[in-house]
Coordinates of C-alpha atoms in Angstrom, one line a residue:
L1 CA 116.9 -6.6 -109.1
Q2 CA 113.5 -5.0 -110.1
P3 CA 112.6 -4.1 -106.5
L4 CA 116.0 -2.5 -106.1
L5 CA 115.5 -0.4 -109.3
T6 CA 112.0 0.6 -108.2
Y7 CA 113.3 1.7 -104.8
K8 CA 116.1 3.6 -106.4
S9 CA 113.7 5.3 -108.8
R10 CA 111.4 6.3 -106.0
K11 CA 114.3 7.7 -104.0
E12 CA 115.4 9.8 -107.0
K13 CA 111.9 11.2 -107.4
E14 CA 111.8 12.0 -103.7
L15 CA 115.0 13.9 -104.1
Q16 CA 113.4 16.0 -106.9
R17 CA 110.3 16.7 -104.9
L18 CA 110.1 19.9 -102.8
H19 CA 109.4 19.3 -99.1
T20 CA 106.6 21.0 -97.2
G21 CA 107.3 23.4 -94.3
T22 CA 110.0 25.5 -95.9
Y23 CA 109.6 29.0 -97.4
W24 CA 112.6 29.7 -99.6
L25 CA 110.6 30.0 -102.8
T26 CA 107.8 31.7 -100.9
R27 CA 110.2 34.4 -99.9
I28 CA 111.1 35.0 -103.5
V29 CA 107.5 35.3 -104.5
L30 CA 106.7 37.6 -101.6
L31 CA 109.6 39.9 -102.3
R32 CA 108.8 40.2 -106.0
S33 CA 105.2 40.8 -105.2
V34 CA 106.0 43.6 -102.7
A35 CA 108.5 45.1 -105.2
F36 CA 105.8 45.1 -107.9
I37 CA 103.5 47.1 -105.7
Y38 CA 106.3 49.5 -104.7
L39 CA 107.1 50.0 -108.4
V40 CA 103.5 51.0 -109.1
A41 CA 103.2 53.2 -106.1
F42 CA 106.4 55.1 -106.9
S43 CA 105.4 55.4 -110.5
V44 CA 102.1 57.1 -109.4
A45 CA 104.2 59.3 -107.1
Y46 CA 106.6 60.3 -109.9
N47 CA 103.8 61.2 -112.3
Q48 CA 101.5 63.0 -109.9
N49 CA 103.4 64.4 -106.9
K50 CA 104.6 67.6 -108.5
Q51 CA 101.0 68.6 -109.4
L52 CA 99.6 67.6 -106.0
I53 CA 102.3 68.4 -103.4
G54 CA 105.1 69.9 -105.4
E55 CA 106.3 73.6 -105.5
H56 CA 103.2 74.7 -107.3
G57 CA 101.0 71.8 -106.4
L58 CA 97.5 72.0 -105.0
M59 CA 98.8 71.3 -101.5
P60 CA 102.5 72.0 -101.5
C61 CA 104.3 69.7 -99.0
K62 CA 106.8 72.5 -98.3
N63 CA 103.9 74.5 -96.7
Y64 CA 102.9 71.5 -94.7
L65 CA 106.4 70.8 -93.5
N66 CA 106.7 74.5 -92.5
S67 CA 103.5 74.3 -90.5
V68 CA 104.8 71.2 -88.7
K69 CA 108.1 73.0 -88.0
R70 CA 106.2 75.9 -86.4
Y71 CA 104.0 73.5 -84.4
V72 CA 107.1 71.7 -82.9
G73 CA 108.9 74.9 -81.9
G74 CA 110.5 76.2 -85.1
K75 CA 113.3 73.6 -85.3
I76 CA 113.9 70.6 -87.4
G77 CA 114.7 68.0 -84.7
M78 CA 113.5 64.8 -83.3
A79 CA 110.1 66.3 -82.5
A80 CA 109.6 67.2 -86.2
F81 CA 110.7 63.7 -87.3
A82 CA 108.4 62.0 -84.7
Y83 CA 105.4 64.1 -85.9
T84 CA 106.1 63.6 -89.6
P85 CA 108.7 60.9 -90.4
S86 CA 110.2 61.9 -93.7
I87 CA 113.7 62.2 -95.2
L88 CA 112.5 65.5 -96.7
W89 CA 113.5 67.2 -93.5
L90 CA 117.1 66.4 -94.4
L91 CA 117.0 67.8 -98.0
D92 CA 117.3 71.2 -99.5
W93 CA 113.8 72.7 -99.9
S94 CA 114.8 75.2 -102.6
D95 CA 113.7 72.7 -105.3
M96 CA 111.0 70.5 -103.7
D97 CA 110.0 69.1 -107.1
A98 CA 113.5 67.7 -107.6
N99 CA 113.3 66.1 -104.1
L100 CA 110.0 64.5 -104.8
D101 CA 111.2 63.2 -108.2
G102 CA 114.4 61.9 -106.7
I103 CA 112.6 59.9 -104.0
A104 CA 110.2 58.5 -106.5
L105 CA 112.9 57.6 -109.1
A106 CA 115.1 55.9 -106.4
G107 CA 112.1 53.9 -105.3
M108 CA 111.3 52.9 -108.8
A109 CA 114.9 51.8 -109.4
L110 CA 115.2 49.7 -106.3
S111 CA 111.8 48.1 -106.6
A112 CA 112.5 47.3 -110.3
F113 CA 115.8 45.6 -109.3
V114 CA 114.0 43.4 -106.8
L115 CA 111.2 42.6 -109.1
V116 CA 113.5 41.5 -112.0
T117 CA 116.1 39.6 -110.0
G118 CA 114.1 38.3 -107.1
M119 CA 117.0 39.3 -104.9
A120 CA 116.9 41.7 -102.0
N121 CA 118.4 42.4 -98.6
M122 CA 117.4 44.4 -95.6
V123 CA 119.1 47.5 -96.8
I124 CA 117.2 47.6 -100.1
M125 CA 113.8 46.8 -98.5
G126 CA 114.5 49.2 -95.7
A127 CA 115.3 51.9 -98.1
L128 CA 112.1 51.3 -100.0
W129 CA 110.1 51.5 -96.8
V130 CA 111.8 54.8 -95.7
L131 CA 111.3 56.3 -99.2
Y132 CA 107.6 55.6 -99.4
H133 CA 107.1 56.6 -95.8
S134 CA 108.7 60.0 -96.7
L135 CA 106.1 60.6 -99.4
V136 CA 103.0 59.3 -97.5
N137 CA 103.7 61.4 -94.4
V138 CA 103.8 64.7 -96.5
G139 CA 101.1 63.6 -99.0
Q140 CA 98.3 65.0 -96.8
L141 CA 94.8 64.5 -98.3
W142 CA 96.2 62.9 -101.5
Y143 CA 97.8 60.0 -99.5
S144 CA 94.9 59.5 -97.1
F145 CA 93.9 56.1 -98.5
G146 CA 94.0 53.0 -96.4
W147 CA 96.3 51.2 -98.8
E148 CA 99.1 53.6 -98.1
S149 CA 99.4 52.3 -94.6
Q150 CA 98.8 48.7 -95.8
L151 CA 101.8 49.0 -98.2
L152 CA 103.9 50.4 -95.4
E153 CA 103.0 47.6 -93.1
T154 CA 103.6 45.0 -95.8
G155 CA 106.9 46.7 -96.7
F156 CA 108.0 46.7 -93.1
L157 CA 107.5 42.9 -92.8
A158 CA 109.3 42.4 -96.1
I159 CA 112.5 43.9 -94.6
F160 CA 112.7 40.9 -92.2
L161 CA 112.4 38.3 -95.0
C162 CA 115.8 39.2 -96.2
P163 CA 119.5 38.8 -95.2
L164 CA 121.2 41.9 -94.0
W165 CA 123.7 42.3 -96.9
T166 CA 123.7 39.2 -99.1
L167 CA 122.1 39.5 -102.5
S168 CA 121.0 36.0 -103.5
Q169 CA 117.6 34.4 -104.2
V170 CA 118.5 31.6 -101.9
P171 CA 120.9 32.8 -99.2
R172 CA 121.9 29.5 -97.5
N173 CA 122.8 31.0 -94.2
C174 CA 119.6 33.0 -93.9
P175 CA 116.6 30.7 -94.1
P176 CA 113.2 32.4 -94.2
S177 CA 111.9 32.9 -90.7
L178 CA 108.7 31.1 -89.8
I179 CA 108.0 34.1 -87.5
C180 CA 108.1 36.5 -90.5
I181 CA 105.9 34.2 -92.5
W182 CA 103.4 34.2 -89.7
T183 CA 103.4 38.0 -89.5
F184 CA 102.3 38.1 -93.1
R185 CA 99.5 35.6 -92.3
W186 CA 98.5 37.7 -89.3
L187 CA 98.3 40.7 -91.7
I188 CA 95.9 39.0 -94.1
V189 CA 93.8 37.8 -91.2
R190 CA 93.5 41.3 -89.8
I191 CA 92.8 42.8 -93.2
M192 CA 89.9 40.5 -94.0
L193 CA 88.4 40.5 -90.5
G194 CA 88.6 44.3 -90.4
A195 CA 86.9 44.5 -93.8
G196 CA 84.2 42.0 -92.8
L197 CA 83.4 43.4 -89.4
I198 CA 83.1 47.0 -90.6
K199 CA 80.5 45.9 -93.1
I200 CA 78.5 43.8 -90.7
R201 CA 78.5 46.7 -88.2
G202 CA 77.9 49.3 -90.9
D203 CA 75.4 49.7 -93.7
K204 CA 72.1 47.8 -93.3
C205 CA 72.5 46.6 -96.9
W206 CA 75.3 44.3 -95.9
R207 CA 72.9 42.6 -93.5
D208 CA 70.0 42.3 -95.9
L209 CA 72.4 41.2 -98.7
T210 CA 71.5 44.1 -101.1
C211 CA 74.8 46.1 -101.1
M212 CA 76.0 44.6 -104.4
D213 CA 72.8 46.0 -106.1
Y214 CA 74.5 49.4 -105.8
H215 CA 78.3 48.8 -105.4
Y216 CA 79.4 48.4 -109.0
E217 CA 77.6 51.6 -110.1
T218 CA 78.6 53.7 -107.1
Q219 CA 82.2 52.6 -106.4
P220 CA 84.8 55.4 -106.8
V221 CA 86.1 54.5 -110.2
P222 CA 84.2 51.8 -112.1
N223 CA 85.7 49.9 -115.0
P224 CA 84.0 48.4 -118.1
M225 CA 83.2 45.1 -116.3
S226 CA 81.5 47.1 -113.6
Y227 CA 78.9 48.1 -116.2
Y228 CA 78.0 44.5 -116.9
M229 CA 78.4 43.2 -113.3
H230 CA 75.9 45.9 -112.2
R231 CA 73.2 44.3 -114.4
S232 CA 73.6 40.8 -112.9
P233 CA 70.4 39.2 -111.7
W234 CA 69.3 39.9 -108.1
W235 CA 70.0 36.4 -106.9
F236 CA 73.6 36.7 -108.1
H237 CA 74.1 40.0 -106.1
R238 CA 72.7 38.2 -103.0
F239 CA 75.2 35.4 -103.6
E240 CA 78.0 37.9 -104.0
T241 CA 77.2 39.7 -100.7
L242 CA 76.9 36.4 -98.7
S243 CA 80.1 35.1 -100.2
N244 CA 81.8 38.3 -99.2
H245 CA 80.8 37.8 -95.6
L246 CA 82.1 34.2 -95.7
I247 CA 85.4 35.1 -97.2
E248 CA 86.1 38.0 -94.9
L249 CA 84.7 36.6 -91.6
I250 CA 85.0 32.8 -91.8
F251 CA 87.9 31.8 -94.1
P252 CA 90.6 33.9 -92.2
F253 CA 90.4 31.5 -89.3
F254 CA 91.4 28.6 -91.6
T255 CA 94.9 30.1 -91.4
F256 CA 95.3 28.6 -87.9
L257 CA 93.9 25.1 -88.8
G258 CA 97.0 23.5 -90.3
R259 CA 98.8 23.5 -93.7
W260 CA 96.0 22.5 -96.0
M261 CA 93.4 24.7 -94.5
C262 CA 95.8 27.6 -94.5
M263 CA 96.4 27.1 -98.2
V264 CA 92.6 27.0 -98.8
N265 CA 92.3 30.4 -97.1
G266 CA 95.2 31.7 -99.2
A267 CA 93.7 30.5 -102.4
V268 CA 90.2 31.8 -101.6
Q269 CA 91.6 35.2 -100.7
I270 CA 93.7 35.5 -103.9
L271 CA 90.7 34.5 -106.0
F272 CA 88.5 37.0 -104.1
Q273 CA 91.0 39.8 -104.8
V274 CA 91.2 38.8 -108.5
V275 CA 87.4 39.1 -108.8
L276 CA 87.6 42.6 -107.2
I277 CA 90.4 43.6 -109.6
V278 CA 88.3 42.5 -112.6
S279 CA 85.2 44.4 -111.4
G280 CA 86.6 47.8 -110.4
N281 CA 89.5 50.2 -110.3
L282 CA 90.5 50.1 -106.6
S283 CA 94.1 51.3 -107.2
F284 CA 96.7 48.8 -106.1
L285 CA 94.6 47.8 -103.0
N286 CA 93.6 44.3 -104.2
W287 CA 96.9 43.6 -105.7
L288 CA 98.5 44.5 -102.4
T289 CA 96.1 42.3 -100.5
I290 CA 97.2 39.3 -102.5
V291 CA 100.7 39.7 -101.1
P292 CA 100.2 38.5 -97.5
S293 CA 97.9 35.7 -98.9
L294 CA 100.9 34.3 -100.6
A295 CA 102.5 33.5 -97.2
C296 CA 99.8 30.8 -96.8
F297 CA 101.8 28.7 -99.2
D298 CA 105.1 26.9 -98.7
D299 CA 107.8 25.8 -101.2
A300 CA 106.1 22.5 -102.1
S301 CA 102.9 24.4 -103.2
L302 CA 104.7 27.2 -105.0
G303 CA 107.3 25.1 -106.9
F304 CA 105.2 25.1 -110.1
L305 CA 106.1 28.8 -110.4
F306 CA 109.8 28.0 -110.9
Q307 CA 111.7 26.2 -113.6
S308 CA 112.1 22.4 -113.0
R309 CA 115.9 22.5 -113.4
G310 CA 118.4 25.0 -112.3
G311 CA 118.1 28.3 -110.5
A312 CA 116.3 28.8 -107.2
K313 CA 114.3 25.6 -107.3
K314 CA 117.4 23.5 -107.7
A315 CA 119.2 25.3 -104.8
V316 CA 116.2 24.8 -102.6
L317 CA 116.1 21.1 -103.4
E318 CA 119.8 20.8 -102.5
I319 CA 119.2 22.5 -99.2
Q320 CA 116.2 20.4 -98.3
N321 CA 118.0 17.1 -99.2
E322 CA 121.0 18.1 -97.2
G323 CA 118.7 18.9 -94.3
A324 CA 117.0 15.5 -94.7
A325 CA 120.4 13.8 -94.6
G326 CA 121.3 15.7 -91.4
R327 CA 123.8 18.0 -93.0
T328 CA 122.7 21.4 -91.7
P329 CA 124.9 24.5 -91.6
T330 CA 126.8 25.1 -88.4
P331 CA 125.1 28.0 -86.5
T332 CA 127.1 31.2 -86.7
K333 CA 127.0 34.4 -84.7
G334 CA 125.1 36.0 -87.5
M335 CA 122.5 33.3 -87.5
L336 CA 122.1 33.5 -83.8
M337 CA 121.7 37.3 -84.1
R338 CA 119.1 36.7 -86.8
R339 CA 117.1 34.6 -84.4
V340 CA 117.1 37.4 -81.8
V341 CA 115.9 39.8 -84.5
N342 CA 113.1 37.5 -85.5
I343 CA 112.0 37.0 -81.9
S344 CA 112.1 40.8 -81.4
L345 CA 109.9 41.2 -84.5
A346 CA 107.3 38.8 -83.1
V347 CA 107.3 40.7 -79.8
L348 CA 107.0 44.1 -81.6
I349 CA 104.1 42.9 -83.8
G350 CA 102.4 41.3 -80.9
Y351 CA 102.6 44.4 -78.7
L352 CA 101.5 46.7 -81.5
S353 CA 98.6 44.4 -82.3
I354 CA 96.9 44.9 -79.0
P355 CA 95.1 48.1 -79.8
V356 CA 94.3 46.8 -83.3
V357 CA 92.7 43.7 -81.9
M358 CA 90.8 45.8 -79.3
N359 CA 89.6 47.9 -82.2
L360 CA 88.3 44.8 -84.1
L361 CA 86.4 43.7 -81.0
S362 CA 84.9 47.2 -80.4
S363 CA 81.4 48.1 -81.5
R364 CA 82.9 51.5 -82.5
Q365 CA 85.4 50.0 -84.8
M366 CA 87.6 52.4 -86.7
M367 CA 88.9 51.5 -90.2
N368 CA 92.2 52.4 -91.8
T369 CA 93.7 53.8 -88.7
S370 CA 97.2 53.8 -87.3
F371 CA 98.0 53.9 -83.6
E372 CA 101.7 54.9 -84.0
P373 CA 103.5 57.2 -86.5
L374 CA 105.5 54.5 -88.3
R375 CA 102.3 52.6 -89.3
I376 CA 103.8 49.2 -88.5
V377 CA 100.5 47.6 -87.4
N378 CA 97.3 49.2 -88.6
T379 CA 93.5 48.7 -88.7
Y380 CA 91.9 48.1 -92.1
G381 CA 88.4 48.0 -93.6
A382 CA 86.5 49.2 -96.7
F383 CA 83.0 50.1 -97.8
G384 CA 81.5 50.0 -94.4
S385 CA 78.8 52.1 -96.0
I386 CA 77.5 51.9 -99.6
T387 CA 76.3 55.0 -101.5
K388 CA 73.0 54.1 -103.2
E389 CA 73.3 56.8 -105.9
R390 CA 76.2 58.1 -107.8
T391 CA 76.8 61.8 -108.0
E392 CA 79.6 63.6 -109.8
V393 CA 81.1 67.1 -109.8
I394 CA 81.5 68.4 -113.4
F395 CA 83.8 71.4 -113.9
Q396 CA 82.6 73.7 -116.7
G397 CA 84.1 76.9 -118.1
T398 CA 82.8 79.7 -120.3
L399 CA 84.2 82.6 -122.3
S400 CA 81.1 84.7 -121.7
Q401 CA 81.5 88.0 -119.9
D402 CA 78.4 87.3 -117.9
P403 CA 78.0 83.9 -116.3
K404 CA 74.2 84.5 -115.9
D405 CA 73.7 85.1 -119.6
P406 CA 71.3 82.4 -120.8
E407 CA 73.2 82.4 -124.1
A408 CA 76.5 81.6 -122.3
V409 CA 78.1 78.4 -123.6
W410 CA 79.5 76.2 -120.8
E411 CA 82.1 73.6 -121.9
E412 CA 83.1 70.6 -119.8
Y413 CA 86.5 69.5 -118.5
Q414 CA 87.0 65.8 -118.6
F415 CA 89.1 63.9 -115.9
L416 CA 91.4 61.1 -116.8
C417 CA 89.2 58.3 -115.4
K418 CA 86.2 59.4 -113.3
P419 CA 82.8 59.5 -115.1
G420 CA 82.0 62.7 -117.0
D421 CA 81.2 62.3 -120.7
V422 CA 78.3 59.9 -120.8
Y423 CA 79.7 58.4 -124.1
R424 CA 83.1 57.6 -122.7
R425 CA 83.7 54.0 -121.7
P426 CA 84.7 53.5 -118.1
C427 CA 88.5 53.3 -117.9
L428 CA 90.7 50.3 -116.9
I429 CA 93.7 51.4 -114.9
S430 CA 94.2 49.1 -111.8
P431 CA 96.8 48.8 -110.3
Y432 CA 97.6 52.3 -111.3
H433 CA 95.9 55.1 -109.4
Y434 CA 94.7 58.6 -110.3
R435 CA 94.6 60.3 -106.9
L436 CA 92.6 63.4 -108.0
D437 CA 89.9 61.3 -109.6
W438 CA 89.4 59.3 -106.4
L439 CA 89.2 62.4 -104.3
M440 CA 86.6 63.9 -106.6
W441 CA 84.4 60.9 -105.7
F442 CA 84.5 61.9 -102.1
A443 CA 83.9 65.6 -103.0
A444 CA 80.7 64.7 -104.8
F445 CA 78.9 63.7 -101.7
Q446 CA 80.3 66.6 -99.7
T447 CA 80.0 70.4 -100.2
Y448 CA 82.7 72.6 -101.7
E449 CA 83.0 74.2 -98.3
Q450 CA 84.1 70.8 -97.0
S451 CA 86.4 70.2 -99.9
E452 CA 88.0 73.6 -100.4
W453 CA 90.6 72.2 -102.7
V454 CA 87.9 72.0 -105.4
I455 CA 87.8 75.8 -105.5
H456 CA 91.6 75.7 -105.7
I457 CA 91.3 73.6 -108.9
A458 CA 88.8 76.0 -110.3
G459 CA 91.3 78.9 -109.8
R460 CA 94.0 76.9 -111.6
L461 CA 91.7 76.2 -114.5
L462 CA 90.9 79.9 -114.8
S463 CA 94.6 80.5 -115.3
N464 CA 95.1 77.6 -117.6
D465 CA 97.6 76.1 -115.1
S466 CA 99.6 73.4 -116.9
A467 CA 100.2 71.4 -113.7
V468 CA 96.5 70.9 -112.9
L469 CA 95.6 70.5 -116.5
S470 CA 98.1 67.6 -116.8
L471 CA 95.8 65.7 -114.3
L472 CA 92.9 66.1 -116.7
D473 CA 92.0 64.3 -119.9
R474 CA 90.4 67.1 -121.8
N475 CA 90.7 70.9 -121.6
P476 CA 88.0 72.4 -123.8
F477 CA 89.9 75.6 -124.0
Q478 CA 93.1 74.0 -125.3
G479 CA 94.7 76.5 -127.8
R480 CA 92.0 79.1 -127.2
E481 CA 91.4 81.9 -124.8
T482 CA 91.2 80.8 -121.2
P483 CA 87.8 80.7 -119.6
R484 CA 86.5 83.8 -117.8
W485 CA 84.3 81.8 -115.5
V486 CA 84.4 78.3 -114.1
R487 CA 81.6 76.6 -112.2
G488 CA 80.9 73.2 -110.6
E489 CA 77.7 71.4 -111.6
H490 CA 76.3 68.5 -109.6
F491 CA 74.9 65.5 -111.6
K492 CA 73.4 62.2 -110.7
Y493 CA 74.8 59.4 -112.8
K494 CA 73.6 55.8 -113.5
F495 CA 74.6 53.1 -115.9
S496 CA 72.6 52.8 -119.1
Q497 CA 70.7 49.6 -119.7
P498 CA 72.6 47.2 -122.0
G499 CA 70.5 46.8 -125.1
S500 CA 68.5 50.0 -124.5
S501 CA 68.3 52.8 -127.0
S502 CA 70.7 54.8 -124.9
A503 CA 73.3 52.0 -125.1
A504 CA 72.7 51.7 -128.8
Q505 CA 73.6 55.4 -129.1
G506 CA 76.9 54.7 -127.4
K507 CA 76.0 56.0 -123.9
W508 CA 77.6 54.2 -121.0
W509 CA 76.0 56.6 -118.5
L510 CA 72.7 58.4 -118.1
R511 CA 72.8 61.6 -116.0
K512 CA 70.5 64.2 -114.5
R513 CA 71.4 67.6 -113.2
I514 CA 70.9 68.0 -109.4
G515 CA 72.0 71.7 -109.2
A516 CA 75.0 73.9 -108.7
Y517 CA 77.9 72.4 -106.7
F518 CA 79.7 75.7 -106.5
P519 CA 78.7 79.0 -108.3
P520 CA 80.5 80.6 -111.2
V521 CA 83.8 82.0 -110.1
D522 CA 86.4 84.2 -111.8
L523 CA 90.0 85.0 -110.9
E524 CA 89.4 88.4 -109.4
G525 CA 86.5 87.1 -107.3
L526 CA 88.8 84.3 -105.9
R527 CA 91.6 86.7 -104.8
G528 CA 90.3 87.1 -101.3
Y529 CA 89.4 83.4 -101.0
F530 CA 92.9 82.4 -102.0
Q531 CA 94.6 85.0 -99.7
S532 CA 92.6 83.9 -96.7
R533 CA 93.9 80.3 -97.2
N534 CA 97.5 81.3 -98.0
W535 CA 97.2 79.9 -101.5
P536 CA 99.2 81.7 -104.3
H537 CA 96.8 83.6 -106.5
P538 CA 96.9 82.4 -110.1
H539 CA 98.0 85.0 -112.6
I540 CA 95.6 86.4 -115.0
P541 CA 96.5 85.1 -118.5
R542 CA 98.0 87.7 -120.9
N543 CA 95.5 86.8 -123.6
R544 CA 92.6 88.1 -121.4
N545 CA 91.1 91.2 -122.8

């Protein structure tokens, strides 16, 4: 009797244990993760698009669409859609701000639904992909970051995780496709290899293991941990750099070495991204890179994320036990069509991967590049070169009549996150993203002639423009007369030493003036500059004497 009871108990435990090799729960985790990134991205768009690409933005998307329209022959047709895929072509341009807000709000609503419920279908995920595509393709410079294409590729793959219409966490007639799971795994392999190869082929400091001596201080938007990580001992920085190479160049190949090795790679990549999240503000890039890493895990390994009884986990156990007993659903026409779709996806991704793989093998590797307008399969990479010194552009304004007057008082504008005030603690915003702050990092090691939009900002500050000022943290002329002159000063920044007298005074940064970034400008002097670039000239404030 005792052996019989033992056998029965063991059998019951087996029935309550998730099997390996299925991906029902993996699908739920993937969809919720993609939805979270979409929610962040659309939130950024809702809060910043009007100021950047809206009716009165720094680079109005209406102007861009009109230039595309002229380029393709003056008509809104297939040529225009092929050049710039966006549903904005179909909308009324008389209120572009409303269009941009509508797209962002729709994206936020759909992504929030998927995030909260864990349910999605191809219609919802396809709509999210189209909506974000519509913003990225008109975002111009402000949407030029590599993670935009990475989100579009990840979002495209997520469409094929779902049933066409059904809204269920565990749609029994639509099991997760192993092909789709492997497209996510192929994505993380390409992301990491692209990042690793661009480093090895790039800056010398990646080869002599010294890049991390500089990275934390010179990255686009440091956070508070960056301050302390920068002061780590030299041997730790060497260890970090070497570990980076192993994680990006060796571990991706574990994906192809069986279940356990694939999970090892997934765990290593997730841990790596968490370290990057903790040590800097890299927008939602690292959060997004975690998503395809999740595809390295099956239901048995992700079961701990779900309640033991009821819900999705119970439904998956029932499906697995029925399959083990030989009770599988009878194939339907819909299921057969789904197989055709999955095979077509594999062929499409394989074909579009050819130039991407060729790029990885090339000594002239390009990073963050798309070879087709829909950005379905892209190249990736980051920090191929490391800046050894941090420079910042600081906007200053004065009420003085004469900008050359040695008695003129110049007051500084502060951005939301980028370094400025040496007493201000570095911000912590990831996965959120301040697009202007990031672009100011690039502008600092270019000239204002190369970044003309910097002068556009100066003109808006001279007119006390509310749209641009909403992208800043501090306007020194708030509630006062607007400045008569604005200039850009160039400074070199470095972290203060913890425990030093500067740190004791509350300084996070030390800075030294390099020189002028752009000379003092006023509204009248900018009139010709603005007209030559077809920018609307800011009005002269009424309170100006």
